mmCIF file with all atom_site columns, C-alpha atoms in Angstrom:
data_model
loop_
_atom_site.group_PDB
_atom_site.id
_atom_site.type_symbol
_atom_site.label_atom_id
_atom_site.label_alt_id
_atom_site.label_comp_id
_atom_site.label_asym_id
_atom_site.label_entity_id
_atom_site.label_seq_id
_atom_site.pdbx_PDB_ins_code
_atom_site.Cartn_x
_atom_site.Cartn_y
_atom_site.Cartn_z
_atom_site.occupancy
_atom_site.B_iso_or_equiv
_atom_site.pdbx_formal_charge
_atom_site.auth_seq_id
_atom_site.auth_comp_id
_atom_site.auth_asym_id
_atom_site.auth_atom_id
_atom_site.pdbx_PDB_model_num
ATOM 1   C CA . UNK A 1 1   ? 83.770  96.354  168.184 1.00 0.00 ? 2   UNK A CA 1
ATOM 2   C CA . UNK A 1 2   ? 81.895  96.790  164.978 1.00 0.00 ? 3   UNK A CA 1
ATOM 3   C CA . UNK A 1 3   ? 83.954  94.475  162.563 1.00 0.00 ? 4   UNK A CA 1
ATOM 4   C CA . UNK A 1 4   ? 81.469  95.072  159.494 1.00 0.00 ? 5   UNK A CA 1
ATOM 5   C CA . UNK A 1 5   ? 81.635  98.849  160.240 1.00 0.00 ? 6   UNK A CA 1
ATOM 6   C CA . UNK A 1 6   ? 85.577  98.715  160.384 1.00 0.00 ? 7   UNK A CA 1
ATOM 7   C CA . UNK A 1 7   ? 85.943  96.863  157.126 1.00 0.00 ? 8   UNK A CA 1
ATOM 8   C CA . UNK A 1 8   ? 83.584  99.135  155.304 1.00 0.00 ? 9   UNK A CA 1
ATOM 9   C CA . UNK A 1 9   ? 85.301  102.220 156.633 1.00 0.00 ? 10  UNK A CA 1
ATOM 10  C CA . UNK A 1 10  ? 88.683  100.949 155.228 1.00 0.00 ? 11  UNK A CA 1
ATOM 11  C CA . UNK A 1 11  ? 86.912  99.852  152.096 1.00 0.00 ? 12  UNK A CA 1
ATOM 12  C CA . UNK A 1 12  ? 85.590  103.478 151.643 1.00 0.00 ? 13  UNK A CA 1
ATOM 13  C CA . UNK A 1 13  ? 88.791  105.181 152.502 1.00 0.00 ? 14  UNK A CA 1
ATOM 14  C CA . UNK A 1 14  ? 90.634  103.102 149.713 1.00 0.00 ? 15  UNK A CA 1
ATOM 15  C CA . UNK A 1 15  ? 87.763  103.997 147.241 1.00 0.00 ? 16  UNK A CA 1
ATOM 16  C CA . UNK A 1 16  ? 88.102  107.682 147.893 1.00 0.00 ? 17  UNK A CA 1
ATOM 17  C CA . UNK A 1 17  ? 91.933  107.466 147.356 1.00 0.00 ? 18  UNK A CA 1
ATOM 18  C CA . UNK A 1 18  ? 91.404  105.698 143.957 1.00 0.00 ? 19  UNK A CA 1
ATOM 19  C CA . UNK A 1 19  ? 88.989  108.410 142.827 1.00 0.00 ? 20  UNK A CA 1
ATOM 20  C CA . UNK A 1 20  ? 91.213  111.330 144.166 1.00 0.00 ? 21  UNK A CA 1
ATOM 21  C CA . UNK A 1 21  ? 94.281  109.860 142.266 1.00 0.00 ? 22  UNK A CA 1
ATOM 22  C CA . UNK A 1 22  ? 92.222  110.988 139.039 1.00 0.00 ? 23  UNK A CA 1
ATOM 23  C CA . UNK A 1 23  ? 91.717  114.538 140.189 1.00 0.00 ? 24  UNK A CA 1
ATOM 24  C CA . UNK A 1 24  ? 93.256  117.170 138.235 1.00 0.00 ? 25  UNK A CA 1
ATOM 25  C CA . UNK A 1 25  ? 94.771  114.926 135.460 1.00 0.00 ? 26  UNK A CA 1
ATOM 26  C CA . UNK A 1 26  ? 94.052  115.080 131.940 1.00 0.00 ? 27  UNK A CA 1
ATOM 27  C CA . UNK A 1 27  ? 92.416  112.286 130.014 1.00 0.00 ? 28  UNK A CA 1
ATOM 28  C CA . UNK A 1 28  ? 95.805  111.236 128.787 1.00 0.00 ? 29  UNK A CA 1
ATOM 29  C CA . UNK A 1 29  ? 97.336  111.000 132.047 1.00 0.00 ? 30  UNK A CA 1
ATOM 30  C CA . UNK A 1 30  ? 94.452  108.847 133.338 1.00 0.00 ? 31  UNK A CA 1
ATOM 31  C CA . UNK A 1 31  ? 94.773  106.325 130.756 1.00 0.00 ? 32  UNK A CA 1
ATOM 32  C CA . UNK A 1 32  ? 98.727  106.445 130.323 1.00 0.00 ? 33  UNK A CA 1
ATOM 33  C CA . UNK A 1 33  ? 100.355 103.078 131.203 1.00 0.00 ? 34  UNK A CA 1
ATOM 34  C CA . UNK A 1 34  ? 103.368 103.821 133.324 1.00 0.00 ? 35  UNK A CA 1
ATOM 35  C CA . UNK A 1 35  ? 104.568 100.402 134.189 1.00 0.00 ? 36  UNK A CA 1
ATOM 36  C CA . UNK A 1 36  ? 105.720 97.600  131.957 1.00 0.00 ? 37  UNK A CA 1
ATOM 37  C CA . UNK A 1 37  ? 102.486 95.647  132.771 1.00 0.00 ? 38  UNK A CA 1
ATOM 38  C CA . UNK A 1 38  ? 100.306 98.561  131.300 1.00 0.00 ? 39  UNK A CA 1
ATOM 39  C CA . UNK A 1 39  ? 98.760  99.633  134.591 1.00 0.00 ? 40  UNK A CA 1
ATOM 40  C CA . UNK A 1 40  ? 97.002  103.008 134.714 1.00 0.00 ? 41  UNK A CA 1
ATOM 41  C CA . UNK A 1 41  ? 94.740  104.866 136.709 1.00 0.00 ? 42  UNK A CA 1
ATOM 42  C CA . UNK A 1 42  ? 91.322  104.332 134.886 1.00 0.00 ? 43  UNK A CA 1
ATOM 43  C CA . UNK A 1 43  ? 92.276  100.459 134.587 1.00 0.00 ? 44  UNK A CA 1
ATOM 44  C CA . UNK A 1 44  ? 92.645  100.313 138.327 1.00 0.00 ? 45  UNK A CA 1
ATOM 45  C CA . UNK A 1 45  ? 89.268  101.950 138.792 1.00 0.00 ? 46  UNK A CA 1
ATOM 46  C CA . UNK A 1 46  ? 87.655  99.650  136.057 1.00 0.00 ? 47  UNK A CA 1
ATOM 47  C CA . UNK A 1 47  ? 89.197  96.438  137.729 1.00 0.00 ? 48  UNK A CA 1
ATOM 48  C CA . UNK A 1 48  ? 87.925  97.624  141.323 1.00 0.00 ? 49  UNK A CA 1
ATOM 49  C CA . UNK A 1 49  ? 84.484  98.164  139.864 1.00 0.00 ? 50  UNK A CA 1
ATOM 50  C CA . UNK A 1 50  ? 84.356  94.691  138.583 1.00 0.00 ? 51  UNK A CA 1
ATOM 51  C CA . UNK A 1 51  ? 85.487  93.066  141.692 1.00 0.00 ? 52  UNK A CA 1
ATOM 52  C CA . UNK A 1 52  ? 83.005  94.996  143.712 1.00 0.00 ? 53  UNK A CA 1
ATOM 53  C CA . UNK A 1 53  ? 80.218  94.020  141.148 1.00 0.00 ? 54  UNK A CA 1
ATOM 54  C CA . UNK A 1 54  ? 81.125  90.373  141.641 1.00 0.00 ? 55  UNK A CA 1
ATOM 55  C CA . UNK A 1 55  ? 82.103  89.972  145.407 1.00 0.00 ? 56  UNK A CA 1
ATOM 56  C CA . UNK A 1 56  ? 79.740  92.465  146.829 1.00 0.00 ? 57  UNK A CA 1
ATOM 57  C CA . UNK A 1 57  ? 76.891  91.973  144.504 1.00 0.00 ? 58  UNK A CA 1
ATOM 58  C CA . UNK A 1 58  ? 76.621  88.881  142.198 1.00 0.00 ? 59  UNK A CA 1
ATOM 59  C CA . UNK A 1 59  ? 78.042  86.656  144.907 1.00 0.00 ? 60  UNK A CA 1
ATOM 60  C CA . UNK A 1 60  ? 74.888  87.141  146.921 1.00 0.00 ? 61  UNK A CA 1
ATOM 61  C CA . UNK A 1 61  ? 72.464  87.084  143.917 1.00 0.00 ? 62  UNK A CA 1
ATOM 62  C CA . UNK A 1 62  ? 72.228  90.774  144.095 1.00 0.00 ? 63  UNK A CA 1
ATOM 63  C CA . UNK A 1 63  ? 74.176  92.217  141.000 1.00 0.00 ? 64  UNK A CA 1
ATOM 64  C CA . UNK A 1 64  ? 73.636  95.865  140.330 1.00 0.00 ? 65  UNK A CA 1
ATOM 65  C CA . UNK A 1 65  ? 71.191  96.565  137.560 1.00 0.00 ? 66  UNK A CA 1
ATOM 66  C CA . UNK A 1 66  ? 73.868  98.051  135.491 1.00 0.00 ? 67  UNK A CA 1
ATOM 67  C CA . UNK A 1 67  ? 76.432  95.768  133.899 1.00 0.00 ? 68  UNK A CA 1
ATOM 68  C CA . UNK A 1 68  ? 79.648  97.520  133.044 1.00 0.00 ? 69  UNK A CA 1
ATOM 69  C CA . UNK A 1 69  ? 80.477  97.723  129.293 1.00 0.00 ? 70  UNK A CA 1
ATOM 70  C CA . UNK A 1 70  ? 83.623  95.793  129.691 1.00 0.00 ? 71  UNK A CA 1
ATOM 71  C CA . UNK A 1 71  ? 82.142  92.545  131.173 1.00 0.00 ? 72  UNK A CA 1
ATOM 72  C CA . UNK A 1 72  ? 82.226  89.332  129.208 1.00 0.00 ? 73  UNK A CA 1
ATOM 73  C CA . UNK A 1 73  ? 80.677  86.102  129.953 1.00 0.00 ? 74  UNK A CA 1
ATOM 74  C CA . UNK A 1 74  ? 83.966  84.831  131.379 1.00 0.00 ? 75  UNK A CA 1
ATOM 75  C CA . UNK A 1 75  ? 85.384  87.055  134.222 1.00 0.00 ? 76  UNK A CA 1
ATOM 76  C CA . UNK A 1 76  ? 88.973  86.238  132.970 1.00 0.00 ? 77  UNK A CA 1
ATOM 77  C CA . UNK A 1 77  ? 88.309  87.637  129.592 1.00 0.00 ? 78  UNK A CA 1
ATOM 78  C CA . UNK A 1 78  ? 87.224  91.034  130.828 1.00 0.00 ? 79  UNK A CA 1
ATOM 79  C CA . UNK A 1 79  ? 89.086  94.027  129.647 1.00 0.00 ? 80  UNK A CA 1
ATOM 80  C CA . UNK A 1 80  ? 89.462  95.661  132.991 1.00 0.00 ? 81  UNK A CA 1
ATOM 81  C CA . UNK A 1 81  ? 92.752  96.985  133.340 1.00 0.00 ? 82  UNK A CA 1
ATOM 82  C CA . UNK A 1 82  ? 92.950  99.726  130.773 1.00 0.00 ? 83  UNK A CA 1
ATOM 83  C CA . UNK A 1 83  ? 90.241  102.160 129.498 1.00 0.00 ? 84  UNK A CA 1
ATOM 84  C CA . UNK A 1 84  ? 89.212  101.571 125.845 1.00 0.00 ? 85  UNK A CA 1
ATOM 85  C CA . UNK A 1 85  ? 88.791  104.632 123.561 1.00 0.00 ? 86  UNK A CA 1
ATOM 86  C CA . UNK A 1 86  ? 84.854  104.507 123.701 1.00 0.00 ? 87  UNK A CA 1
ATOM 87  C CA . UNK A 1 87  ? 84.933  104.426 127.672 1.00 0.00 ? 88  UNK A CA 1
ATOM 88  C CA . UNK A 1 88  ? 85.070  108.061 128.987 1.00 0.00 ? 89  UNK A CA 1
ATOM 89  C CA . UNK A 1 89  ? 86.489  108.808 132.562 1.00 0.00 ? 90  UNK A CA 1
ATOM 90  C CA . UNK A 1 90  ? 82.971  110.029 133.571 1.00 0.00 ? 91  UNK A CA 1
ATOM 91  C CA . UNK A 1 91  ? 81.366  106.674 132.410 1.00 0.00 ? 92  UNK A CA 1
ATOM 92  C CA . UNK A 1 92  ? 84.038  104.515 134.366 1.00 0.00 ? 93  UNK A CA 1
ATOM 93  C CA . UNK A 1 93  ? 84.004  106.611 137.533 1.00 0.00 ? 94  UNK A CA 1
ATOM 94  C CA . UNK A 1 94  ? 80.232  106.723 137.392 1.00 0.00 ? 95  UNK A CA 1
ATOM 95  C CA . UNK A 1 95  ? 80.015  102.974 137.074 1.00 0.00 ? 96  UNK A CA 1
ATOM 96  C CA . UNK A 1 96  ? 82.476  102.596 140.025 1.00 0.00 ? 97  UNK A CA 1
ATOM 97  C CA . UNK A 1 97  ? 80.569  105.044 142.169 1.00 0.00 ? 98  UNK A CA 1
ATOM 98  C CA . UNK A 1 98  ? 77.257  103.273 141.445 1.00 0.00 ? 99  UNK A CA 1
ATOM 99  C CA . UNK A 1 99  ? 78.626  99.737  141.958 1.00 0.00 ? 100 UNK A CA 1
ATOM 100 C CA . UNK A 1 100 ? 80.250  101.027 145.319 1.00 0.00 ? 101 UNK A CA 1
ATOM 101 C CA . UNK A 1 101 ? 76.999  102.491 146.528 1.00 0.00 ? 102 UNK A CA 1
ATOM 102 C CA . UNK A 1 102 ? 75.280  99.150  145.479 1.00 0.00 ? 103 UNK A CA 1
ATOM 103 C CA . UNK A 1 103 ? 77.807  97.085  147.579 1.00 0.00 ? 104 UNK A CA 1
ATOM 104 C CA . UNK A 1 104 ? 77.259  99.232  150.513 1.00 0.00 ? 105 UNK A CA 1
ATOM 105 C CA . UNK A 1 105 ? 73.443  98.338  150.325 1.00 0.00 ? 106 UNK A CA 1
ATOM 106 C CA . UNK A 1 106 ? 74.100  94.822  150.126 1.00 0.00 ? 107 UNK A CA 1
ATOM 107 C CA . UNK A 1 107 ? 76.596  94.823  153.014 1.00 0.00 ? 108 UNK A CA 1
ATOM 108 C CA . UNK A 1 108 ? 74.021  96.874  155.051 1.00 0.00 ? 109 UNK A CA 1
ATOM 109 C CA . UNK A 1 109 ? 71.402  94.315  154.600 1.00 0.00 ? 110 UNK A CA 1
ATOM 110 C CA . UNK A 1 110 ? 73.420  91.136  155.322 1.00 0.00 ? 111 UNK A CA 1
ATOM 111 C CA . UNK A 1 111 ? 75.313  89.846  158.180 1.00 0.00 ? 112 UNK A CA 1
ATOM 112 C CA . UNK A 1 112 ? 79.123  89.000  158.124 1.00 0.00 ? 113 UNK A CA 1
ATOM 113 C CA . UNK A 1 113 ? 78.283  85.257  158.127 1.00 0.00 ? 114 UNK A CA 1
ATOM 114 C CA . UNK A 1 114 ? 75.529  85.584  155.368 1.00 0.00 ? 115 UNK A CA 1
ATOM 115 C CA . UNK A 1 115 ? 76.518  82.907  152.790 1.00 0.00 ? 116 UNK A CA 1
ATOM 116 C CA . UNK A 1 116 ? 77.691  83.843  149.428 1.00 0.00 ? 117 UNK A CA 1
ATOM 117 C CA . UNK A 1 117 ? 78.956  81.919  146.158 1.00 0.00 ? 118 UNK A CA 1
ATOM 118 C CA . UNK A 1 118 ? 81.774  83.065  143.932 1.00 0.00 ? 119 UNK A CA 1
ATOM 119 C CA . UNK A 1 119 ? 81.148  81.239  140.795 1.00 0.00 ? 120 UNK A CA 1
ATOM 120 C CA . UNK A 1 120 ? 84.652  81.675  139.175 1.00 0.00 ? 121 UNK A CA 1
ATOM 121 C CA . UNK A 1 121 ? 86.601  80.280  142.281 1.00 0.00 ? 122 UNK A CA 1
ATOM 122 C CA . UNK A 1 122 ? 87.817  76.693  141.962 1.00 0.00 ? 123 UNK A CA 1
ATOM 123 C CA . UNK A 1 123 ? 85.256  73.745  142.504 1.00 0.00 ? 124 UNK A CA 1
ATOM 124 C CA . UNK A 1 124 ? 84.754  72.902  146.090 1.00 0.00 ? 125 UNK A CA 1
ATOM 125 C CA . UNK A 1 125 ? 85.848  76.496  147.110 1.00 0.00 ? 126 UNK A CA 1
ATOM 126 C CA . UNK A 1 126 ? 83.191  78.646  145.755 1.00 0.00 ? 127 UNK A CA 1
ATOM 127 C CA . UNK A 1 127 ? 81.058  79.082  149.144 1.00 0.00 ? 128 UNK A CA 1
ATOM 128 C CA . UNK A 1 128 ? 81.957  81.936  151.407 1.00 0.00 ? 129 UNK A CA 1
ATOM 129 C CA . UNK A 1 129 ? 80.636  84.768  153.450 1.00 0.00 ? 130 UNK A CA 1
ATOM 130 C CA . UNK A 1 130 ? 80.113  88.390  153.500 1.00 0.00 ? 131 UNK A CA 1
ATOM 131 C CA . UNK A 1 131 ? 82.770  88.783  156.061 1.00 0.00 ? 132 UNK A CA 1
ATOM 132 C CA . UNK A 1 132 ? 85.310  86.854  153.932 1.00 0.00 ? 133 UNK A CA 1
ATOM 133 C CA . UNK A 1 133 ? 84.471  89.087  150.790 1.00 0.00 ? 134 UNK A CA 1
ATOM 134 C CA . UNK A 1 134 ? 84.579  92.234  152.541 1.00 0.00 ? 135 UNK A CA 1
ATOM 135 C CA . UNK A 1 135 ? 88.125  91.190  153.981 1.00 0.00 ? 136 UNK A CA 1
ATOM 136 C CA . UNK A 1 136 ? 89.250  90.350  150.309 1.00 0.00 ? 137 UNK A CA 1
ATOM 137 C CA . UNK A 1 137 ? 87.635  93.503  148.807 1.00 0.00 ? 138 UNK A CA 1
ATOM 138 C CA . UNK A 1 138 ? 89.068  95.858  151.519 1.00 0.00 ? 139 UNK A CA 1
ATOM 139 C CA . UNK A 1 139 ? 92.535  94.373  150.864 1.00 0.00 ? 140 UNK A CA 1
ATOM 140 C CA . UNK A 1 140 ? 92.050  94.561  147.098 1.00 0.00 ? 141 UNK A CA 1
ATOM 141 C CA . UNK A 1 141 ? 91.067  98.236  147.194 1.00 0.00 ? 142 UNK A CA 1
ATOM 142 C CA . UNK A 1 142 ? 93.897  99.084  149.598 1.00 0.00 ? 143 UNK A CA 1
ATOM 143 C CA . UNK A 1 143 ? 96.415  97.306  147.367 1.00 0.00 ? 144 UNK A CA 1
ATOM 144 C CA . UNK A 1 144 ? 95.113  99.142  144.151 1.00 0.00 ? 145 UNK A CA 1
ATOM 145 C CA . UNK A 1 145 ? 95.088  102.455 145.947 1.00 0.00 ? 146 UNK A CA 1
ATOM 146 C CA . UNK A 1 146 ? 98.793  101.911 146.802 1.00 0.00 ? 147 UNK A CA 1
ATOM 147 C CA . UNK A 1 147 ? 99.457  101.073 142.991 1.00 0.00 ? 148 UNK A CA 1
ATOM 148 C CA . UNK A 1 148 ? 97.493  104.198 142.072 1.00 0.00 ? 149 UNK A CA 1
ATOM 149 C CA . UNK A 1 149 ? 99.500  106.150 144.602 1.00 0.00 ? 150 UNK A CA 1
ATOM 150 C CA . UNK A 1 150 ? 102.687 105.184 142.656 1.00 0.00 ? 151 UNK A CA 1
ATOM 151 C CA . UNK A 1 151 ? 101.360 105.861 139.500 1.00 0.00 ? 152 UNK A CA 1
ATOM 152 C CA . UNK A 1 152 ? 100.343 109.281 140.391 1.00 0.00 ? 153 UNK A CA 1
ATOM 153 C CA . UNK A 1 153 ? 103.711 109.970 141.625 1.00 0.00 ? 154 UNK A CA 1
ATOM 154 C CA . UNK A 1 154 ? 105.156 108.961 138.295 1.00 0.00 ? 155 UNK A CA 1
ATOM 155 C CA . UNK A 1 155 ? 102.734 111.279 136.563 1.00 0.00 ? 156 UNK A CA 1
ATOM 156 C CA . UNK A 1 156 ? 103.219 114.628 138.578 1.00 0.00 ? 157 UNK A CA 1
ATOM 157 C CA . UNK A 1 157 ? 105.188 113.830 142.042 1.00 0.00 ? 158 UNK A CA 1
ATOM 158 C CA . UNK A 1 158 ? 102.002 113.649 144.044 1.00 0.00 ? 159 UNK A CA 1
ATOM 159 C CA . UNK A 1 159 ? 101.867 110.951 146.820 1.00 0.00 ? 160 UNK A CA 1
ATOM 160 C CA . UNK A 1 160 ? 99.884  110.235 149.966 1.00 0.00 ? 161 UNK A CA 1
ATOM 161 C CA . UNK A 1 161 ? 96.149  110.371 150.721 1.00 0.00 ? 162 UNK A CA 1
ATOM 162 C CA . UNK A 1 162 ? 94.168  113.613 150.211 1.00 0.00 ? 163 UNK A CA 1
ATOM 163 C CA . UNK A 1 163 ? 92.096  114.820 153.085 1.00 0.00 ? 164 UNK A CA 1
ATOM 164 C CA . UNK A 1 164 ? 94.145  112.669 155.591 1.00 0.00 ? 165 UNK A CA 1
ATOM 165 C CA . UNK A 1 165 ? 95.278  114.787 158.376 1.00 0.00 ? 166 UNK A CA 1
ATOM 166 C CA . UNK A 1 166 ? 98.149  112.334 159.142 1.00 0.00 ? 167 UNK A CA 1
ATOM 167 C CA . UNK A 1 167 ? 99.343  111.591 155.741 1.00 0.00 ? 168 UNK A CA 1
ATOM 168 C CA . UNK A 1 168 ? 98.056  114.257 153.472 1.00 0.00 ? 169 UNK A CA 1
ATOM 169 C CA . UNK A 1 169 ? 98.834  114.506 149.966 1.00 0.00 ? 170 UNK A CA 1
ATOM 170 C CA . UNK A 1 170 ? 102.485 115.530 149.209 1.00 0.00 ? 171 UNK A CA 1
ATOM 171 C CA . UNK A 1 171 ? 104.920 116.167 146.336 1.00 0.00 ? 172 UNK A CA 1
ATOM 172 C CA . UNK A 1 172 ? 108.098 114.312 146.188 1.00 0.00 ? 173 UNK A CA 1
ATOM 173 C CA . UNK A 1 173 ? 111.151 115.597 148.138 1.00 0.00 ? 174 UNK A CA 1
ATOM 174 C CA . UNK A 1 174 ? 109.395 115.886 151.437 1.00 0.00 ? 175 UNK A CA 1
ATOM 175 C CA . UNK A 1 175 ? 111.481 112.968 152.868 1.00 0.00 ? 176 UNK A CA 1
ATOM 176 C CA . UNK A 1 176 ? 115.068 112.956 153.641 1.00 0.00 ? 177 UNK A CA 1
ATOM 177 C CA . UNK A 1 177 ? 117.181 110.495 151.778 1.00 0.00 ? 178 UNK A CA 1
ATOM 178 C CA . UNK A 1 178 ? 118.850 107.758 154.081 1.00 0.00 ? 179 UNK A CA 1
ATOM 179 C CA . UNK A 1 179 ? 122.730 107.775 154.283 1.00 0.00 ? 180 UNK A CA 1
ATOM 180 C CA . UNK A 1 180 ? 122.501 104.369 152.213 1.00 0.00 ? 181 UNK A CA 1
ATOM 181 C CA . UNK A 1 181 ? 120.681 106.403 149.329 1.00 0.00 ? 182 UNK A CA 1
ATOM 182 C CA . UNK A 1 182 ? 123.110 109.161 149.277 1.00 0.00 ? 183 UNK A CA 1
ATOM 183 C CA . UNK A 1 183 ? 125.961 106.684 149.097 1.00 0.00 ? 184 UNK A CA 1
ATOM 184 C CA . UNK A 1 184 ? 127.376 107.660 152.404 1.00 0.00 ? 185 UNK A CA 1
ATOM 185 C CA . UNK A 1 185 ? 127.766 104.057 153.649 1.00 0.00 ? 186 UNK A CA 1
ATOM 186 C CA . UNK A 1 186 ? 129.230 101.609 151.303 1.00 0.00 ? 187 UNK A CA 1
ATOM 187 C CA . UNK A 1 187 ? 129.344 97.816  151.720 1.00 0.00 ? 188 UNK A CA 1
ATOM 188 C CA . UNK A 1 188 ? 132.399 96.271  152.954 1.00 0.00 ? 189 UNK A CA 1
ATOM 189 C CA . UNK A 1 189 ? 134.277 94.103  150.517 1.00 0.00 ? 190 UNK A CA 1
ATOM 190 C CA . UNK A 1 190 ? 133.587 90.420  151.414 1.00 0.00 ? 191 UNK A CA 1
#
């Protein structure tokens, strides 16, 4: 089994979902916060671009040539969960696509056990490997693709992964409600 290939495949799939969640939406809807935390679609893309820049580039001494506009000297001070008024969708998605392409090149050139260093991790825990960071990045991308799916559903009812023959994109209402949801089963008094 090609473990690196499987991890990259999962990562690429989640990247595609993230970008597809922006398709057909206005600039307003791409930026609109729909949760109490302010989560929005472009913010998720920015966040993932920053993670890929760090974990699959800088951690191996190979940062992409382009440093995203939202980067600060301290990664905990970055403005990466929402788009500012001077950052266009094209800019953010372009940075993400270029960072992802760079990450793919780094992964292709290194082995899973290649050593890496994550400067913002706690002292004594900063040394890692490409394999560990691919697992982390695949998990982050999958998690945030799930967040993006929920946000997109809140915007226009669209859910699912586009171009997936098993779970293609759907609108709400395709599922049947359970008896519990419909009130058919009520809890017994205790």
